[in-house]
């Protein structure tokens, strides 16, 4: 599923982030190119703002035509928080699906190889898989007053991305408890299930701010 129902307040473009153009194509279009190029994907659930369902369907139609894809795309309205949107997407999955990928439309340039690595690891037996990259900055944990309370060993840290992949039953069980977390793997961790990290990719960056959009434009121009 592709979650694209956010407002994009930090980008501040005056329209939902997934519909903001990057080199003339909405971020959602770029994201769908990646998803629909992944050979193992059998259904795409597209979670969008209620106001943008038709526009989303038109973007999806365009990408399907461009790629010659016949993969069904189901468009559903999202919720207030990201977790609510994922929960809405889960309810729209077909019966035949047993591996679910949750992908942020905002990570619109994620290479197909990342999708393939995540799917392969779930298919090989992991219940939850996230792409991650080593962090370059030293990360500090701080208290409410801004004082450092700890410095985690950097070599043990990963910045995680999407698509995150799950055995469907495990993700549904996690969302049945709560949908509140910054990522879906966090919910699965609370169940006590093990989450595997596979290699992510810098091109899977999340477009959050105007400077991220510029970075994405540069990546697109040089790839
Ligand atoms: N998302 C969603 N439903 C929400 C909130 C977020 O589907 N209620 C999606 C966004 O569309 C995005 C992904 O989750 O693809 C990551 O969220 P984020 O980058 O925070 O996007 P926004 O919430 O749109 O941005 P902001 O927080 O700046 O408003
Ligand atoms: Mg947000």
PDB file of C-alpha atoms and ligand atoms in Angstrom:
ATOM      1  CA  UNK A   1       0.000   0.000   0.000  1.00  0.00           C
ATOM      2  CA  UNK A   2       1.075   3.576  -0.607  1.00  0.00           C
ATOM      3  CA  UNK A   3       0.157   6.100   2.080  1.00  0.00           C
ATOM      4  CA  UNK A   4      -0.379   9.489   0.497  1.00  0.00           C
ATOM      5  CA  UNK A   5      -3.084  11.060   2.675  1.00  0.00           C
ATOM      6  CA  UNK A   6      -0.938  13.610   4.514  1.00  0.00           C
ATOM      7  CA  UNK A   7      -1.336  17.352   4.093  1.00  0.00           C
ATOM      8  CA  UNK A   8       2.339  18.168   3.650  1.00  0.00           C
ATOM      9  CA  UNK A   9       2.293  21.012   6.170  1.00  0.00           C
ATOM     10  CA  UNK A  10       6.093  21.177   6.454  1.00  0.00           C
ATOM     11  CA  UNK A  11       6.481  21.345   2.678  1.00  0.00           C
ATOM     12  CA  UNK A  12       3.907  24.133   2.678  1.00  0.00           C
ATOM     13  CA  UNK A  13       3.038  23.888  -1.016  1.00  0.00           C
ATOM     14  CA  UNK A  14      -0.652  24.672  -0.483  1.00  0.00           C
ATOM     15  CA  UNK A  15      -1.767  21.242  -1.699  1.00  0.00           C
ATOM     16  CA  UNK A  16      -1.409  17.697  -0.318  1.00  0.00           C
ATOM     17  CA  UNK A  17       2.248  16.665  -0.625  1.00  0.00           C
ATOM     18  CA  UNK A  18       1.599  13.611  -2.819  1.00  0.00           C
ATOM     19  CA  UNK A  19       0.196  15.920  -5.517  1.00  0.00           C
ATOM     20  CA  UNK A  20       3.093  18.397  -5.509  1.00  0.00           C
ATOM     21  CA  UNK A  21       4.938  18.188  -8.842  1.00  0.00           C
ATOM     22  CA  UNK A  22       8.546  17.060  -9.155  1.00  0.00           C
ATOM     23  CA  UNK A  23       9.853  17.549 -12.707  1.00  0.00           C
ATOM     24  CA  UNK A  24       6.220  17.903 -13.835  1.00  0.00           C
ATOM     25  CA  UNK A  25       4.978  14.650 -12.246  1.00  0.00           C
ATOM     26  CA  UNK A  26       3.224  14.527  -8.849  1.00  0.00           C
ATOM     27  CA  UNK A  27       5.271  12.827  -6.094  1.00  0.00           C
ATOM     28  CA  UNK A  28       2.581  10.132  -6.078  1.00  0.00           C
ATOM     29  CA  UNK A  29       3.247   9.397  -9.759  1.00  0.00           C
ATOM     30  CA  UNK A  30       6.949   8.917  -9.095  1.00  0.00           C
ATOM     31  CA  UNK A  31       6.182   6.685  -6.107  1.00  0.00           C
ATOM     32  CA  UNK A  32       3.748   4.559  -8.132  1.00  0.00           C
ATOM     33  CA  UNK A  33       6.321   4.077 -10.885  1.00  0.00           C
ATOM     34  CA  UNK A  34       8.553   2.385  -8.314  1.00  0.00           C
ATOM     35  CA  UNK A  35       5.792   0.297  -6.752  1.00  0.00           C
ATOM     36  CA  UNK A  36       4.289  -0.833 -10.067  1.00  0.00           C
ATOM     37  CA  UNK A  37       7.737  -1.722 -11.421  1.00  0.00           C
ATOM     38  CA  UNK A  38       8.127  -4.285  -8.641  1.00  0.00           C
ATOM     39  CA  UNK A  39       7.301  -7.660 -10.224  1.00  0.00           C
ATOM     40  CA  UNK A  40       5.930  -9.251  -7.007  1.00  0.00           C
ATOM     41  CA  UNK A  41       3.277  -6.578  -6.349  1.00  0.00           C
ATOM     42  CA  UNK A  42      -0.222  -7.983  -7.057  1.00  0.00           C
ATOM     43  CA  UNK A  43      -2.387  -5.158  -5.691  1.00  0.00           C
ATOM     44  CA  UNK A  44      -1.788  -1.506  -4.838  1.00  0.00           C
ATOM     45  CA  UNK A  45      -3.924   0.177  -2.196  1.00  0.00           C
ATOM     46  CA  UNK A  46      -3.545   3.912  -2.516  1.00  0.00           C
ATOM     47  CA  UNK A  47      -4.519   5.880   0.593  1.00  0.00           C
ATOM     48  CA  UNK A  48      -5.203   9.548  -0.193  1.00  0.00           C
ATOM     49  CA  UNK A  49      -7.063  12.590   1.161  1.00  0.00           C
ATOM     50  CA  UNK A  50     -10.821  12.136   0.735  1.00  0.00           C
ATOM     51  CA  UNK A  51     -10.817  15.272  -1.461  1.00  0.00           C
ATOM     52  CA  UNK A  52      -8.255  13.802  -3.884  1.00  0.00           C
ATOM     53  CA  UNK A  53      -9.579  10.329  -4.678  1.00  0.00           C
ATOM     54  CA  UNK A  54     -10.392  11.064  -8.326  1.00  0.00           C
ATOM     55  CA  UNK A  55      -7.131  12.882  -8.901  1.00  0.00           C
ATOM     56  CA  UNK A  56      -5.224   9.951  -7.356  1.00  0.00           C
ATOM     57  CA  UNK A  57      -7.030   7.455  -9.575  1.00  0.00           C
ATOM     58  CA  UNK A  58      -6.111   9.549 -12.626  1.00  0.00           C
ATOM     59  CA  UNK A  59      -2.428   9.627 -11.603  1.00  0.00           C
ATOM     60  CA  UNK A  60      -2.487   5.841 -11.086  1.00  0.00           C
ATOM     61  CA  UNK A  61      -4.160   5.290 -14.486  1.00  0.00           C
ATOM     62  CA  UNK A  62      -1.466   7.357 -16.161  1.00  0.00           C
ATOM     63  CA  UNK A  63       1.370   5.385 -14.544  1.00  0.00           C
ATOM     64  CA  UNK A  64      -0.294   2.030 -15.325  1.00  0.00           C
ATOM     65  CA  UNK A  65      -0.627   3.059 -18.958  1.00  0.00           C
ATOM     66  CA  UNK A  66       2.964   4.294 -19.118  1.00  0.00           C
ATOM     67  CA  UNK A  67       4.286   1.012 -17.659  1.00  0.00           C
ATOM     68  CA  UNK A  68       1.761  -1.254 -19.352  1.00  0.00           C
ATOM     69  CA  UNK A  69       0.781  -2.494 -15.889  1.00  0.00           C
ATOM     70  CA  UNK A  70      -2.506  -4.304 -15.235  1.00  0.00           C
ATOM     71  CA  UNK A  71      -1.968  -4.453 -11.456  1.00  0.00           C
ATOM     72  CA  UNK A  72      -5.217  -3.345  -9.772  1.00  0.00           C
ATOM     73  CA  UNK A  73      -5.023  -0.050  -7.861  1.00  0.00           C
ATOM     74  CA  UNK A  74      -7.642   0.541  -5.154  1.00  0.00           C
ATOM     75  CA  UNK A  75      -8.028   4.132  -3.923  1.00  0.00           C
ATOM     76  CA  UNK A  76      -9.278   4.687  -0.354  1.00  0.00           C
ATOM     77  CA  UNK A  77      -9.534   7.756   1.889  1.00  0.00           C
ATOM     78  CA  UNK A  78      -6.978   8.119   4.671  1.00  0.00           C
ATOM     79  CA  UNK A  79      -7.246   9.141   8.312  1.00  0.00           C
ATOM     80  CA  UNK A  80      -6.075  11.917  10.608  1.00  0.00           C
ATOM     81  CA  UNK A  81      -2.693  10.383  11.463  1.00  0.00           C
ATOM     82  CA  UNK A  82      -0.427   8.268   9.292  1.00  0.00           C
ATOM     83  CA  UNK A  83      -1.247   5.185  11.352  1.00  0.00           C
ATOM     84  CA  UNK A  84      -4.968   5.701  10.704  1.00  0.00           C
ATOM     85  CA  UNK A  85      -4.233   5.840   6.981  1.00  0.00           C
ATOM     86  CA  UNK A  86      -2.304   2.544   7.139  1.00  0.00           C
ATOM     87  CA  UNK A  87      -5.199   0.975   9.070  1.00  0.00           C
ATOM     88  CA  UNK A  88      -7.606   2.169   6.333  1.00  0.00           C
ATOM     89  CA  UNK A  89      -5.331   0.670   3.690  1.00  0.00           C
ATOM     90  CA  UNK A  90      -5.219  -2.672   5.486  1.00  0.00           C
ATOM     91  CA  UNK A  91      -9.013  -2.906   5.354  1.00  0.00           C
ATOM     92  CA  UNK A  92      -8.899  -2.629   1.545  1.00  0.00           C
ATOM     93  CA  UNK A  93      -6.467  -5.515   0.955  1.00  0.00           C
ATOM     94  CA  UNK A  94      -7.669  -8.440  -1.117  1.00  0.00           C
ATOM     95  CA  UNK A  95      -8.000 -11.897   0.462  1.00  0.00           C
ATOM     96  CA  UNK A  96      -5.119 -13.323  -1.565  1.00  0.00           C
ATOM     97  CA  UNK A  97      -2.499 -10.966  -0.115  1.00  0.00           C
ATOM     98  CA  UNK A  98      -0.217 -12.350   2.614  1.00  0.00           C
ATOM     99  CA  UNK A  99       2.780 -10.041   2.387  1.00  0.00           C
ATOM    100  CA  UNK A 100       2.079  -6.319   2.840  1.00  0.00           C
ATOM    101  CA  UNK A 101       4.426  -3.471   1.991  1.00  0.00           C
ATOM    102  CA  UNK A 102       3.695  -0.079   3.521  1.00  0.00           C
ATOM    103  CA  UNK A 103       5.299   2.725   1.533  1.00  0.00           C
ATOM    104  CA  UNK A 104       5.304   6.508   1.978  1.00  0.00           C
ATOM    105  CA  UNK A 105       4.409   8.378  -1.207  1.00  0.00           C
ATOM    106  CA  UNK A 106       6.798  11.014   0.130  1.00  0.00           C
ATOM    107  CA  UNK A 107       9.701   8.565  -0.485  1.00  0.00           C
ATOM    108  CA  UNK A 108       8.905   8.963  -4.135  1.00  0.00           C
ATOM    109  CA  UNK A 109      12.292   8.042  -5.648  1.00  0.00           C
ATOM    110  CA  UNK A 110      12.824   4.741  -3.809  1.00  0.00           C
ATOM    111  CA  UNK A 111      14.582   2.344  -6.230  1.00  0.00           C
ATOM    112  CA  UNK A 112      12.830  -0.903  -7.151  1.00  0.00           C
ATOM    113  CA  UNK A 113      15.791  -2.819  -5.698  1.00  0.00           C
ATOM    114  CA  UNK A 114      14.743  -1.703  -2.206  1.00  0.00           C
ATOM    115  CA  UNK A 115      11.216  -3.086  -2.734  1.00  0.00           C
ATOM    116  CA  UNK A 116      12.733  -6.325  -4.010  1.00  0.00           C
ATOM    117  CA  UNK A 117      15.070  -6.682  -0.977  1.00  0.00           C
ATOM    118  CA  UNK A 118      12.217  -6.135   1.475  1.00  0.00           C
ATOM    119  CA  UNK A 119       9.869  -8.580  -0.267  1.00  0.00           C
ATOM    120  CA  UNK A 120      12.626 -11.196  -0.536  1.00  0.00           C
ATOM    121  CA  UNK A 121      13.402 -11.018   3.177  1.00  0.00           C
ATOM    122  CA  UNK A 122       9.721 -11.422   4.162  1.00  0.00           C
ATOM    123  CA  UNK A 123       9.306 -14.258   1.654  1.00  0.00           C
ATOM    124  CA  UNK A 124      12.384 -15.901   3.208  1.00  0.00           C
ATOM    125  CA  UNK A 125      10.689 -15.993   6.616  1.00  0.00           C
ATOM    126  CA  UNK A 126      11.138 -12.647   8.413  1.00  0.00           C
ATOM    127  CA  UNK A 127       7.821 -11.384   9.859  1.00  0.00           C
ATOM    128  CA  UNK A 128       8.796  -7.713   9.540  1.00  0.00           C
ATOM    129  CA  UNK A 129      11.484  -6.055   7.410  1.00  0.00           C
ATOM    130  CA  UNK A 130      12.585  -2.431   7.131  1.00  0.00           C
ATOM    131  CA  UNK A 131      15.167  -0.818   4.858  1.00  0.00           C
ATOM    132  CA  UNK A 132      17.749   1.173   6.797  1.00  0.00           C
ATOM    133  CA  UNK A 133      20.980   3.082   6.289  1.00  0.00           C
ATOM    134  CA  UNK A 134      23.874   3.718   8.652  1.00  0.00           C
ATOM    135  CA  UNK A 135      23.703   7.142  10.307  1.00  0.00           C
ATOM    136  CA  UNK A 136      26.541   9.590   9.717  1.00  0.00           C
ATOM    137  CA  UNK A 137      25.777  12.046  12.524  1.00  0.00           C
ATOM    138  CA  UNK A 138      26.357  11.188  16.160  1.00  0.00           C
ATOM    139  CA  UNK A 139      22.877  10.929  17.713  1.00  0.00           C
ATOM    140  CA  UNK A 140      22.209  12.337  21.205  1.00  0.00           C
ATOM    141  CA  UNK A 141      19.279  11.519  23.405  1.00  0.00           C
ATOM    142  CA  UNK A 142      18.070  14.616  25.263  1.00  0.00           C
ATOM    143  CA  UNK A 143      15.663  15.388  28.110  1.00  0.00           C
ATOM    144  CA  UNK A 144      12.761  17.863  28.045  1.00  0.00           C
ATOM    145  CA  UNK A 145      15.143  20.727  28.937  1.00  0.00           C
ATOM    146  CA  UNK A 146      17.499  19.958  26.063  1.00  0.00           C
ATOM    147  CA  UNK A 147      20.229  18.345  28.152  1.00  0.00           C
ATOM    148  CA  UNK A 148      21.936  15.275  26.785  1.00  0.00           C
ATOM    149  CA  UNK A 149      21.102  12.121  28.687  1.00  0.00           C
ATOM    150  CA  UNK A 150      22.900   9.656  26.453  1.00  0.00           C
ATOM    151  CA  UNK A 151      24.903   8.949  23.321  1.00  0.00           C
ATOM    152  CA  UNK A 152      23.883   5.661  21.667  1.00  0.00           C
ATOM    153  CA  UNK A 153      26.718   3.809  19.948  1.00  0.00           C
ATOM    154  CA  UNK A 154      26.477   5.070  16.374  1.00  0.00           C
ATOM    155  CA  UNK A 155      27.491   1.828  14.721  1.00  0.00           C
ATOM    156  CA  UNK A 156      24.358   0.183  16.165  1.00  0.00           C
ATOM    157  CA  UNK A 157      21.974   2.837  14.769  1.00  0.00           C
ATOM    158  CA  UNK A 158      20.052   2.793  11.476  1.00  0.00           C
ATOM    159  CA  UNK A 159      17.884   5.456   9.866  1.00  0.00           C
ATOM    160  CA  UNK A 160      14.897   3.521   8.578  1.00  0.00           C
ATOM    161  CA  UNK A 161      12.888   4.114   5.445  1.00  0.00           C
ATOM    162  CA  UNK A 162       9.969   2.582   3.569  1.00  0.00           C
ATOM    163  CA  UNK A 163       8.741   0.301   2.052  1.00  0.00           C
ATOM    164  CA  UNK A 164       8.406  -1.673   5.275  1.00  0.00           C
ATOM    165  CA  UNK A 165       7.292  -5.247   4.686  1.00  0.00           C
ATOM    166  CA  UNK A 166       5.248  -7.517   6.910  1.00  0.00           C
ATOM    167  CA  UNK A 167       3.500 -10.791   7.087  1.00  0.00           C
ATOM    168  CA  UNK A 168      -0.079  -9.594   6.770  1.00  0.00           C
ATOM    169  CA  UNK A 169      -1.358 -11.303   9.925  1.00  0.00           C
ATOM    170  CA  UNK A 170       1.392  -9.711  12.014  1.00  0.00           C
ATOM    171  CA  UNK A 171       0.724  -6.183  10.714  1.00  0.00           C
ATOM    172  CA  UNK A 172      -3.024  -6.624  11.239  1.00  0.00           C
ATOM    173  CA  UNK A 173      -2.424  -7.861  14.781  1.00  0.00           C
ATOM    174  CA  UNK A 174      -0.189  -4.841  15.468  1.00  0.00           C
ATOM    175  CA  UNK A 175      -2.786  -2.374  14.160  1.00  0.00           C
ATOM    176  CA  UNK A 176      -5.542  -4.093  16.153  1.00  0.00           C
ATOM    177  CA  UNK A 177      -3.663  -3.056  19.339  1.00  0.00           C
ATOM    178  CA  UNK A 178      -2.827   0.501  18.259  1.00  0.00           C
ATOM    179  CA  UNK A 179      -1.997   2.461  15.104  1.00  0.00           C
ATOM    180  CA  UNK A 180       0.002   5.097  16.985  1.00  0.00           C
ATOM    181  CA  UNK A 181       3.679   5.101  16.037  1.00  0.00           C
ATOM    182  CA  UNK A 182       5.987   6.930  13.642  1.00  0.00           C
ATOM    183  CA  UNK A 183       6.444   3.734  11.653  1.00  0.00           C
ATOM    184  CA  UNK A 184       4.689   0.407  11.313  1.00  0.00           C
ATOM    185  CA  UNK A 185       7.679  -1.609  12.437  1.00  0.00           C
ATOM    186  CA  UNK A 186       7.389   0.203  15.790  1.00  0.00           C
ATOM    187  CA  UNK A 187       3.922  -1.304  16.266  1.00  0.00           C
ATOM    188  CA  UNK A 188       5.215  -4.771  15.428  1.00  0.00           C
ATOM    189  CA  UNK A 189       8.112  -4.367  17.877  1.00  0.00           C
ATOM    190  CA  UNK A 190       5.553  -3.741  20.644  1.00  0.00           C
ATOM    191  CA  UNK A 191       4.062  -7.169  19.898  1.00  0.00           C
ATOM    192  CA  UNK A 192       7.473  -8.629  20.712  1.00  0.00           C
ATOM    193  CA  UNK A 193       8.058  -9.683  17.096  1.00  0.00           C
ATOM    194  CA  UNK A 194      11.515  -9.376  15.558  1.00  0.00           C
ATOM    195  CA  UNK A 195      12.066  -6.748  12.867  1.00  0.00           C
ATOM    196  CA  UNK A 196      14.898  -7.274  10.365  1.00  0.00           C
ATOM    197  CA  UNK A 197      16.777  -4.355   8.800  1.00  0.00           C
ATOM    198  CA  UNK A 198      17.942  -4.763   5.198  1.00  0.00           C
ATOM    199  CA  UNK A 199      20.016  -2.258   3.230  1.00  0.00           C
ATOM    200  CA  UNK A 200      18.126   0.925   2.377  1.00  0.00           C
ATOM    201  CA  UNK A 201      19.094   3.536  -0.194  1.00  0.00           C
ATOM    202  CA  UNK A 202      19.799   7.278  -0.011  1.00  0.00           C
ATOM    203  CA  UNK A 203      17.398   7.744  -2.936  1.00  0.00           C
ATOM    204  CA  UNK A 204      14.583   6.589  -0.645  1.00  0.00           C
ATOM    205  CA  UNK A 205      14.788   9.945   1.146  1.00  0.00           C
ATOM    206  CA  UNK A 206      11.507  11.326   2.450  1.00  0.00           C
ATOM    207  CA  UNK A 207      10.439  14.605   0.902  1.00  0.00           C
ATOM    208  CA  UNK A 208       9.470  16.602   3.983  1.00  0.00           C
ATOM    209  CA  UNK A 209      10.713  20.178   3.505  1.00  0.00           C
ATOM    210  CA  UNK A 210      11.278  22.425   0.452  1.00  0.00           C
ATOM    211  CA  UNK A 211      15.003  21.601   0.567  1.00  0.00           C
ATOM    212  CA  UNK A 212      14.159  17.873   0.362  1.00  0.00           C
ATOM    213  CA  UNK A 213      12.131  18.589  -2.760  1.00  0.00           C
ATOM    214  CA  UNK A 214      15.181  20.340  -4.253  1.00  0.00           C
ATOM    215  CA  UNK A 215      17.356  17.358  -3.292  1.00  0.00           C
ATOM    216  CA  UNK A 216      14.890  15.006  -4.977  1.00  0.00           C
ATOM    217  CA  UNK A 217      14.932  17.167  -8.126  1.00  0.00           C
ATOM    218  CA  UNK A 218      18.748  16.973  -8.188  1.00  0.00           C
ATOM    219  CA  UNK A 219      18.639  13.173  -7.726  1.00  0.00           C
ATOM    220  CA  UNK A 220      16.159  12.821 -10.543  1.00  0.00           C
ATOM    221  CA  UNK A 221      18.258  14.995 -12.843  1.00  0.00           C
ATOM    222  CA  UNK A 222      21.417  12.948 -12.214  1.00  0.00           C
ATOM    223  CA  UNK A 223      19.936   9.431 -12.237  1.00  0.00           C
TER     224      UNK A 223
HETATM  225  N1  LIG B   1       0.345  10.174   5.611  1.00  0.00           N
HETATM  226  C1  LIG B   1      -0.918   9.633   5.440  1.00  0.00           C
HETATM  227  N2  LIG B   1      -1.940  10.007   6.270  1.00  0.00           N
HETATM  228  C2  LIG B   1      -1.721  10.915   7.245  1.00  0.00           C
HETATM  229  C3  LIG B   1      -0.437  11.466   7.434  1.00  0.00           C
HETATM  230  C4  LIG B   1       0.585  11.080   6.597  1.00  0.00           C
HETATM  231  O1  LIG B   1      -1.127   8.811   4.543  1.00  0.00           O
HETATM  232  N3  LIG B   1      -2.748  11.267   8.015  1.00  0.00           N
HETATM  233  C5  LIG B   1       1.418   9.791   4.679  1.00  0.00           C
HETATM  234  C6  LIG B   1       1.955  10.993   3.897  1.00  0.00           C
HETATM  235  O2  LIG B   1       1.111  11.246   2.774  1.00  0.00           O
HETATM  236  C7  LIG B   1       3.359  10.585   3.558  1.00  0.00           C
HETATM  237  C8  LIG B   1       3.738   9.604   4.679  1.00  0.00           C
HETATM  238  O3  LIG B   1       2.535   9.284   5.381  1.00  0.00           O
HETATM  239  O4  LIG B   1       3.459   9.911   2.302  1.00  0.00           O
HETATM  240  C9  LIG B   1       4.772  10.212   5.607  1.00  0.00           C
HETATM  241  O5  LIG B   1       4.201  11.314   6.292  1.00  0.00           O
HETATM  242  P1  LIG B   1       4.799  12.797   6.288  1.00  0.00           P
HETATM  243  O6  LIG B   1       6.086  12.841   5.551  1.00  0.00           O
HETATM  244  O7  LIG B   1       4.725  13.320   7.679  1.00  0.00           O
HETATM  245  O8  LIG B   1       3.740  13.562   5.355  1.00  0.00           O
HETATM  246  P2  LIG B   1       2.678  14.659   5.777  1.00  0.00           P
HETATM  247  O9  LIG B   1       1.991  14.251   7.036  1.00  0.00           O
HETATM  248  O10 LIG B   1       1.851  14.908   4.577  1.00  0.00           O
HETATM  249  O11 LIG B   1       3.624  15.933   6.029  1.00  0.00           O
HETATM  250  P3  LIG B   1       3.581  16.925   7.294  1.00  0.00           P
HETATM  251  O12 LIG B   1       3.812  16.059   8.515  1.00  0.00           O
HETATM  252  O13 LIG B   1       4.684  17.899   7.012  1.00  0.00           O
HETATM  253  O14 LIG B   1       2.200  17.566   7.277  1.00  0.00           O
HETATM  254 MG1  LIG B   2       3.131  14.045   8.884  1.00  0.00          MG
END
